[in-house]
CSV table of C-alpha atoms in Angstrom, one decimal:
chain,number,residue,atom,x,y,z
A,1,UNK,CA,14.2,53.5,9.0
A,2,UNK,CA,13.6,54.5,12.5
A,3,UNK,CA,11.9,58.3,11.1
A,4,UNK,CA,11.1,59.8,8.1
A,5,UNK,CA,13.0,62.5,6.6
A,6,UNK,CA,12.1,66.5,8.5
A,7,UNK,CA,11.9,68.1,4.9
A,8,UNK,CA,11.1,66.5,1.6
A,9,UNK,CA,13.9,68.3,0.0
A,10,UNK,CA,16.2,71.5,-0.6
A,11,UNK,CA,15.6,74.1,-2.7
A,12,UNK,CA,19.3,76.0,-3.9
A,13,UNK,CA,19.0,79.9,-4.0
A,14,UNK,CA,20.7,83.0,-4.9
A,15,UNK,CA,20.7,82.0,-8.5
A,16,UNK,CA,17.1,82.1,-11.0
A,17,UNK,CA,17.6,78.7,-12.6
A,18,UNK,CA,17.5,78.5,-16.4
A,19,UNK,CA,15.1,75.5,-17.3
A,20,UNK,CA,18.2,73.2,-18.0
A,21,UNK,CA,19.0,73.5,-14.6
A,22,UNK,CA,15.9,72.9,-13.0
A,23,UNK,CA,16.0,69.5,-13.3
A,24,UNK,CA,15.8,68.2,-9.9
A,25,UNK,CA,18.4,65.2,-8.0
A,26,UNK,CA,16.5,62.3,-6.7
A,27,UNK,CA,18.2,61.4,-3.2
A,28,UNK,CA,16.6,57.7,-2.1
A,29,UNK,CA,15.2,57.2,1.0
A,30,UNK,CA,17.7,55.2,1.8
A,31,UNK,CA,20.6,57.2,0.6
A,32,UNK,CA,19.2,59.4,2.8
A,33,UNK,CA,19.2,57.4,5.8
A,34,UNK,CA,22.7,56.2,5.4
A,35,UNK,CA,24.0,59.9,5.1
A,36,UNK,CA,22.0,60.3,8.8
A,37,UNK,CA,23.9,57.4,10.1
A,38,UNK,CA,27.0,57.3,8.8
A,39,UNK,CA,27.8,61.6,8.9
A,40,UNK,CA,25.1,62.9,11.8
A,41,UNK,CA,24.9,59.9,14.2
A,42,UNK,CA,28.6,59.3,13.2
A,43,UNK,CA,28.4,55.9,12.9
A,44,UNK,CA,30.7,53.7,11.0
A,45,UNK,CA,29.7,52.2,8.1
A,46,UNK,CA,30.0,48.8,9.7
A,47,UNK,CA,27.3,50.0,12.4
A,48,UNK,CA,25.2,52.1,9.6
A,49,UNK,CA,24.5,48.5,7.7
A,50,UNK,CA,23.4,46.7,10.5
A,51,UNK,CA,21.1,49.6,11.3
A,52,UNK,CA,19.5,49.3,7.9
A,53,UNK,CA,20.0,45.5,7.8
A,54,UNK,CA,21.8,45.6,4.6
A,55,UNK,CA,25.1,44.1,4.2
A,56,UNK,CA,28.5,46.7,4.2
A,57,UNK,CA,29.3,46.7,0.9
A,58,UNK,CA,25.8,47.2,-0.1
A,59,UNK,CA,25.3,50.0,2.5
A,60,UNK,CA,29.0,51.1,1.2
A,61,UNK,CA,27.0,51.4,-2.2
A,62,UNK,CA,24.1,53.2,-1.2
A,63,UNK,CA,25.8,55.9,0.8
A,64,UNK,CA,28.6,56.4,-2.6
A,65,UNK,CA,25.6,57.0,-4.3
A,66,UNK,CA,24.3,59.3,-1.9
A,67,UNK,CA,26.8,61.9,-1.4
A,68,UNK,CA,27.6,61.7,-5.3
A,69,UNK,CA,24.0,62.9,-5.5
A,70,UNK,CA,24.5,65.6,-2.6
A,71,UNK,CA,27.7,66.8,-4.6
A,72,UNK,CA,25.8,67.3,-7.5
A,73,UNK,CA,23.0,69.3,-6.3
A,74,UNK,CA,25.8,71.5,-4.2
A,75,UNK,CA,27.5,72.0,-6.8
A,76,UNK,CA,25.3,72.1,-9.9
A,77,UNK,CA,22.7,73.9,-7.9
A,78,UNK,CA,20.1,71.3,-8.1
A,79,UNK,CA,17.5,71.3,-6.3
A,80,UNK,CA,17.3,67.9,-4.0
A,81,UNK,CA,14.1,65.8,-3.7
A,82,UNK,CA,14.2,63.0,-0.6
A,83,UNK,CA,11.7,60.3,-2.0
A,84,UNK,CA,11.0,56.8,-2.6
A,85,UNK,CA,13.4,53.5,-2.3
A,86,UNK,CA,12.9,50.6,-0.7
A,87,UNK,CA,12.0,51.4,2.9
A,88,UNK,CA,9.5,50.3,5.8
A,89,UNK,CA,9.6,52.6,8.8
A,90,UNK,CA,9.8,50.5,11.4
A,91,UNK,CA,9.2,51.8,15.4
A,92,UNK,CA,11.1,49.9,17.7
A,93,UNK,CA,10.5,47.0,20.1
A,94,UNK,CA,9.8,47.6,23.6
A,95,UNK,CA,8.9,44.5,26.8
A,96,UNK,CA,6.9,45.6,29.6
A,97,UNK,CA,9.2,44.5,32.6
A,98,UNK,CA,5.6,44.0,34.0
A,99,UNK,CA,3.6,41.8,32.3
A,100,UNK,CA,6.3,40.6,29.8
A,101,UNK,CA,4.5,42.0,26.9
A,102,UNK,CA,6.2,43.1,23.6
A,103,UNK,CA,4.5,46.0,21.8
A,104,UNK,CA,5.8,49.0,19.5
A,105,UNK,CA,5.1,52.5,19.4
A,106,UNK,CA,3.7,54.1,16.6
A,107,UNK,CA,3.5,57.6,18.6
A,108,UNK,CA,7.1,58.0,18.1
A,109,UNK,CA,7.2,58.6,21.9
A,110,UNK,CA,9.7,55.5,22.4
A,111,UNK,CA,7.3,53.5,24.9
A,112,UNK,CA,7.0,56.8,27.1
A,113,UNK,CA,3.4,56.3,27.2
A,114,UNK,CA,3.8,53.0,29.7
A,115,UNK,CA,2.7,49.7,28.1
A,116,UNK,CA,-0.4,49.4,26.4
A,117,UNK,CA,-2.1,46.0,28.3
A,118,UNK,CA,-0.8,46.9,32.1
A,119,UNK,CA,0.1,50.7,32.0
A,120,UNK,CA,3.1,50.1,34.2
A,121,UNK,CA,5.8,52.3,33.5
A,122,UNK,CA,8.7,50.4,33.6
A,123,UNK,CA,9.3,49.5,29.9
A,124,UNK,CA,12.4,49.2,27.6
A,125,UNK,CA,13.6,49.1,24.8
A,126,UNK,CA,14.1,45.3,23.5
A,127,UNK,CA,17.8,44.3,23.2
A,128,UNK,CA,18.2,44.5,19.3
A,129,UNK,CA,15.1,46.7,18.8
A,130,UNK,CA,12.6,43.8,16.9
A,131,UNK,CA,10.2,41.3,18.9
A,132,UNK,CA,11.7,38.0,17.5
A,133,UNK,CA,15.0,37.1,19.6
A,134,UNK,CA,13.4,38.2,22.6
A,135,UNK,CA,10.3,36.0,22.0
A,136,UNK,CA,12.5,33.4,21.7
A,137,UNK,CA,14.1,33.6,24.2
A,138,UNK,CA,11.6,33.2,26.7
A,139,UNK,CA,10.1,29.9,25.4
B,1,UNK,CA,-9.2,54.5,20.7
B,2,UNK,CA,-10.1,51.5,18.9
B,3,UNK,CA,-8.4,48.3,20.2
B,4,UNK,CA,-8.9,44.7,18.8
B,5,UNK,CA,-7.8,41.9,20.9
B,6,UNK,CA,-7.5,38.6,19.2
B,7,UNK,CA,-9.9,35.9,20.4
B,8,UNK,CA,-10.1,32.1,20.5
B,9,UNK,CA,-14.1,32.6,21.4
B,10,UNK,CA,-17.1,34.4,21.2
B,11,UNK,CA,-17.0,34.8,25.2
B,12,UNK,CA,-14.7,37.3,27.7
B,13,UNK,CA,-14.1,33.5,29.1
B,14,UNK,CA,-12.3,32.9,25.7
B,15,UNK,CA,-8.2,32.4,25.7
B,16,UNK,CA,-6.6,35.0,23.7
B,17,UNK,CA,-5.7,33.9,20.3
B,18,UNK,CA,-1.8,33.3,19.8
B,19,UNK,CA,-2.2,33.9,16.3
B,20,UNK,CA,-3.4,36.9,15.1
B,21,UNK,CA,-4.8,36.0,11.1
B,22,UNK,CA,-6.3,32.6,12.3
B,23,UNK,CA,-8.1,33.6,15.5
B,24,UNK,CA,-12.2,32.8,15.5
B,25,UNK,CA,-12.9,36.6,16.7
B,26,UNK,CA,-12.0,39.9,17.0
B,27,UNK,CA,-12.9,42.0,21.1
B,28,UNK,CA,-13.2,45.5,19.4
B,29,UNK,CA,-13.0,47.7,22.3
B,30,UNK,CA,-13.4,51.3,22.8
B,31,UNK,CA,-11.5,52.8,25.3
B,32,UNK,CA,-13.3,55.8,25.2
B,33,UNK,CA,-17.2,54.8,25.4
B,34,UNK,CA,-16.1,51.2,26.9
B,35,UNK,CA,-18.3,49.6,24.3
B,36,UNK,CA,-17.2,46.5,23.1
B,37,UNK,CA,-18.3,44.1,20.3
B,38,UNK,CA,-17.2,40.9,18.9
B,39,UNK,CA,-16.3,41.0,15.3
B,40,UNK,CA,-16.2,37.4,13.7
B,41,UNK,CA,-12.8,37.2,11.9
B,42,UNK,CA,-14.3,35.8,7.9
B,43,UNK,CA,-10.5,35.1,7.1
B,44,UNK,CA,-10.0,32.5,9.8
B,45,UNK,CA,-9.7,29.9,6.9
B,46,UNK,CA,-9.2,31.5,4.3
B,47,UNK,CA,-6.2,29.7,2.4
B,48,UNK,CA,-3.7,32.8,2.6
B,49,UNK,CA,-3.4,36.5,3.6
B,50,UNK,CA,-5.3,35.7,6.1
B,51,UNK,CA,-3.9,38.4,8.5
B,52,UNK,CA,-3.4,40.6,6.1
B,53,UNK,CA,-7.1,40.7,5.0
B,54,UNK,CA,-7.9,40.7,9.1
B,55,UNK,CA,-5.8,43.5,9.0
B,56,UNK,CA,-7.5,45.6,6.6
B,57,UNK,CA,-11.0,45.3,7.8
B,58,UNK,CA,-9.7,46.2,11.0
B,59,UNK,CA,-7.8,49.0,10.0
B,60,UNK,CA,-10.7,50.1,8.2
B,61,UNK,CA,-13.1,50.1,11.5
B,62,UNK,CA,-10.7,52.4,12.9
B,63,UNK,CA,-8.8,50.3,14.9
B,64,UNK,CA,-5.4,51.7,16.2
B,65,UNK,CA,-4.1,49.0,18.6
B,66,UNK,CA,-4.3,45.3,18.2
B,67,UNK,CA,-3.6,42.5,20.8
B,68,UNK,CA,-2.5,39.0,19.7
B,69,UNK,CA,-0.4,36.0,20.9
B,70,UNK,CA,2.3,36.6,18.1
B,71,UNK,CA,2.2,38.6,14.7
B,72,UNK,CA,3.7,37.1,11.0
B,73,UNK,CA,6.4,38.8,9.6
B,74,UNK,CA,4.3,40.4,7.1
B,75,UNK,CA,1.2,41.6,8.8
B,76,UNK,CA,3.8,43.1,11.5
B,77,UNK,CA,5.4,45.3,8.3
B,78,UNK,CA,1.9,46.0,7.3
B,79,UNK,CA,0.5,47.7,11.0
B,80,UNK,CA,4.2,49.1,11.1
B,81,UNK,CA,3.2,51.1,7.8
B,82,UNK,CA,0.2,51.9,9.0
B,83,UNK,CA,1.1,53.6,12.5
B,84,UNK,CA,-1.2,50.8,14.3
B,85,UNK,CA,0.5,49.2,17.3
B,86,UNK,CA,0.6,45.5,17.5
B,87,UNK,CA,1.2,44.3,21.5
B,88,UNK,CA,2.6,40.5,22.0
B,89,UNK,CA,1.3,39.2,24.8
B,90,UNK,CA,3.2,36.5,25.7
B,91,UNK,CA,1.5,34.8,28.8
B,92,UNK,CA,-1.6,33.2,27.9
B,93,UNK,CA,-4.3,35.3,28.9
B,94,UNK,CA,-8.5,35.3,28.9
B,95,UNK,CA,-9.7,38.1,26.9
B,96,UNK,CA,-11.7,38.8,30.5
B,97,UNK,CA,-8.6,39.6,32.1
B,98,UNK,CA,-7.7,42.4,29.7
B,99,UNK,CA,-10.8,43.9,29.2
B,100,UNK,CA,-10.6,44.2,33.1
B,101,UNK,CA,-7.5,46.3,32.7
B,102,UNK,CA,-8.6,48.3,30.0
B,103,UNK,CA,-11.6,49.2,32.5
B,104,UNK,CA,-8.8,50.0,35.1
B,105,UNK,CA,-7.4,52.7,32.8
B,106,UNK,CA,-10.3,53.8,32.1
B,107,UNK,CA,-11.8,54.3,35.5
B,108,UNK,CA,-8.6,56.1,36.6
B,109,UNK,CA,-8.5,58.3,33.7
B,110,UNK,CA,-12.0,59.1,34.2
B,111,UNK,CA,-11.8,59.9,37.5
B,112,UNK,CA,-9.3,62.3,37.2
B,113,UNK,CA,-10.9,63.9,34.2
B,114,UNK,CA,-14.3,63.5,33.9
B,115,UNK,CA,-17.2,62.4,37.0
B,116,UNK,CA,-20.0,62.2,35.1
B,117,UNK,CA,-19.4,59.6,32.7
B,118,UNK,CA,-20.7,56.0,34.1
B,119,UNK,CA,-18.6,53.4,34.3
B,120,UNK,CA,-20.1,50.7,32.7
């Protein structure tokens, strides 16, 4: 997952819930992120599993499961909680076109800062966003 | 800002380690006071985790940025979690030449910012 989730859930109102209906509907952190790729980055499914380096049925999976759960809580009036799963927030890759270094960026300011051993400017992104292939590449 | 920078010595004339778990020493640098200080890396042959234990003890010295020839898999997840950032260098370098540049930055910045404070 490229960043974490703006709210940690969704509270439903206009209703005072009965103690049944307070139960709350767990939405993974996954489930989450493949809502975000497949429905507000629009991409398709194919793209989405890639993205999260899952395969497409298994991303398939994950994001049935995830607008099951969003169904619920819209309808039932749950209230939705965005927690847990199996994720690693990963920052992406950037080379310095400089020195040749690799390095990520933590400060979520996508290598703006210029690179961290030269402090030239002129950095990018690394073709698939990791430091392996590109490592590679150049030995 | 804390930085550590992998090294194959106890010297500025020492190679920068290409593997971060294994190397014989850590540069801790401040980029701030320009202090630095050479932290012996205990893990160096330690059977396994070794980066992983390196990691912690220099996360927990307040280290934010970490230099190093390459980084394992799992040490990379680890600093990932842990908002430090990991730079690959990937010419060989002395750890001279990049305290030199972290001097650079720091005169520039200085200059602009603040007179007073002596360069070392």
């Amino acid at each position: 997952m490229t960043c974490v989730p703006a709210v940690s859930g969704f509270k439903p109102y206009g209703k005072n819930l009965s103690d049944e209906e307070r139960e709350v509907v767990f939405l993974l952190c996954e489930e989450y992120e493949s809502i975000r790729l497949c429905d507000y980055e629009r991409l398709t499914q194919e793209a989405a599993a890639v993205e999260m380096e899952v395969s497409r049925p298994t991303l398939t999976r994950i994001y049935r499961s995830a607008r099951e759960k969003v169904a619920k809580a819209f309808v039932e009036g749950r209230q939705l909680v965005i927690e847990g799963g199996k994720v690693y927030y990963a920052s992406g890759w950037f080379v310095c076109k400089e020195c040749g270094s690799l390095f990520n960026d933590p400060s979520g300011h996508n290598g703006g800062d210029g690179c961290p051993l030269c402090g030239s400017r002129s950095v990018e992104k690394t073709e698939d966003g990791t430091k392996r292939e590109k490592q590679n590449e150049e030995r | 800002m804390k930085v550590a920078i992998s090294s194959a010595g106890y010297s500025p004339e020492a190679l920068v380690d290409s593997r971060f778990g294994r190397c014989a020493c850590f540069v801790v640098y401040d980029t701030e006071s320009g202090q630095r200080t050479f932290e012996p890396n205990p893990y160096r042959i330690t059977g396994e985790d070794a980066a992983l234990k390196a990691a912690q003890m220099l996360l927990s010295s307040g280290v934010k940025r970490v230099y190093a020839g390459q980084f394992g898999i799992r040490v990379e997840e680890f600093f990932q979690k842990k908002g430090v950032q990991m730079v690959v260098l990937t010419r060989p370098f002395v750890v001279a030449d990049i305290l030199m540049m972290f001097e650079k930055c720091r005169g520039a910045t200085e200059q602009n910012i603040d007179r007073n404070t002596r360069k070392e």
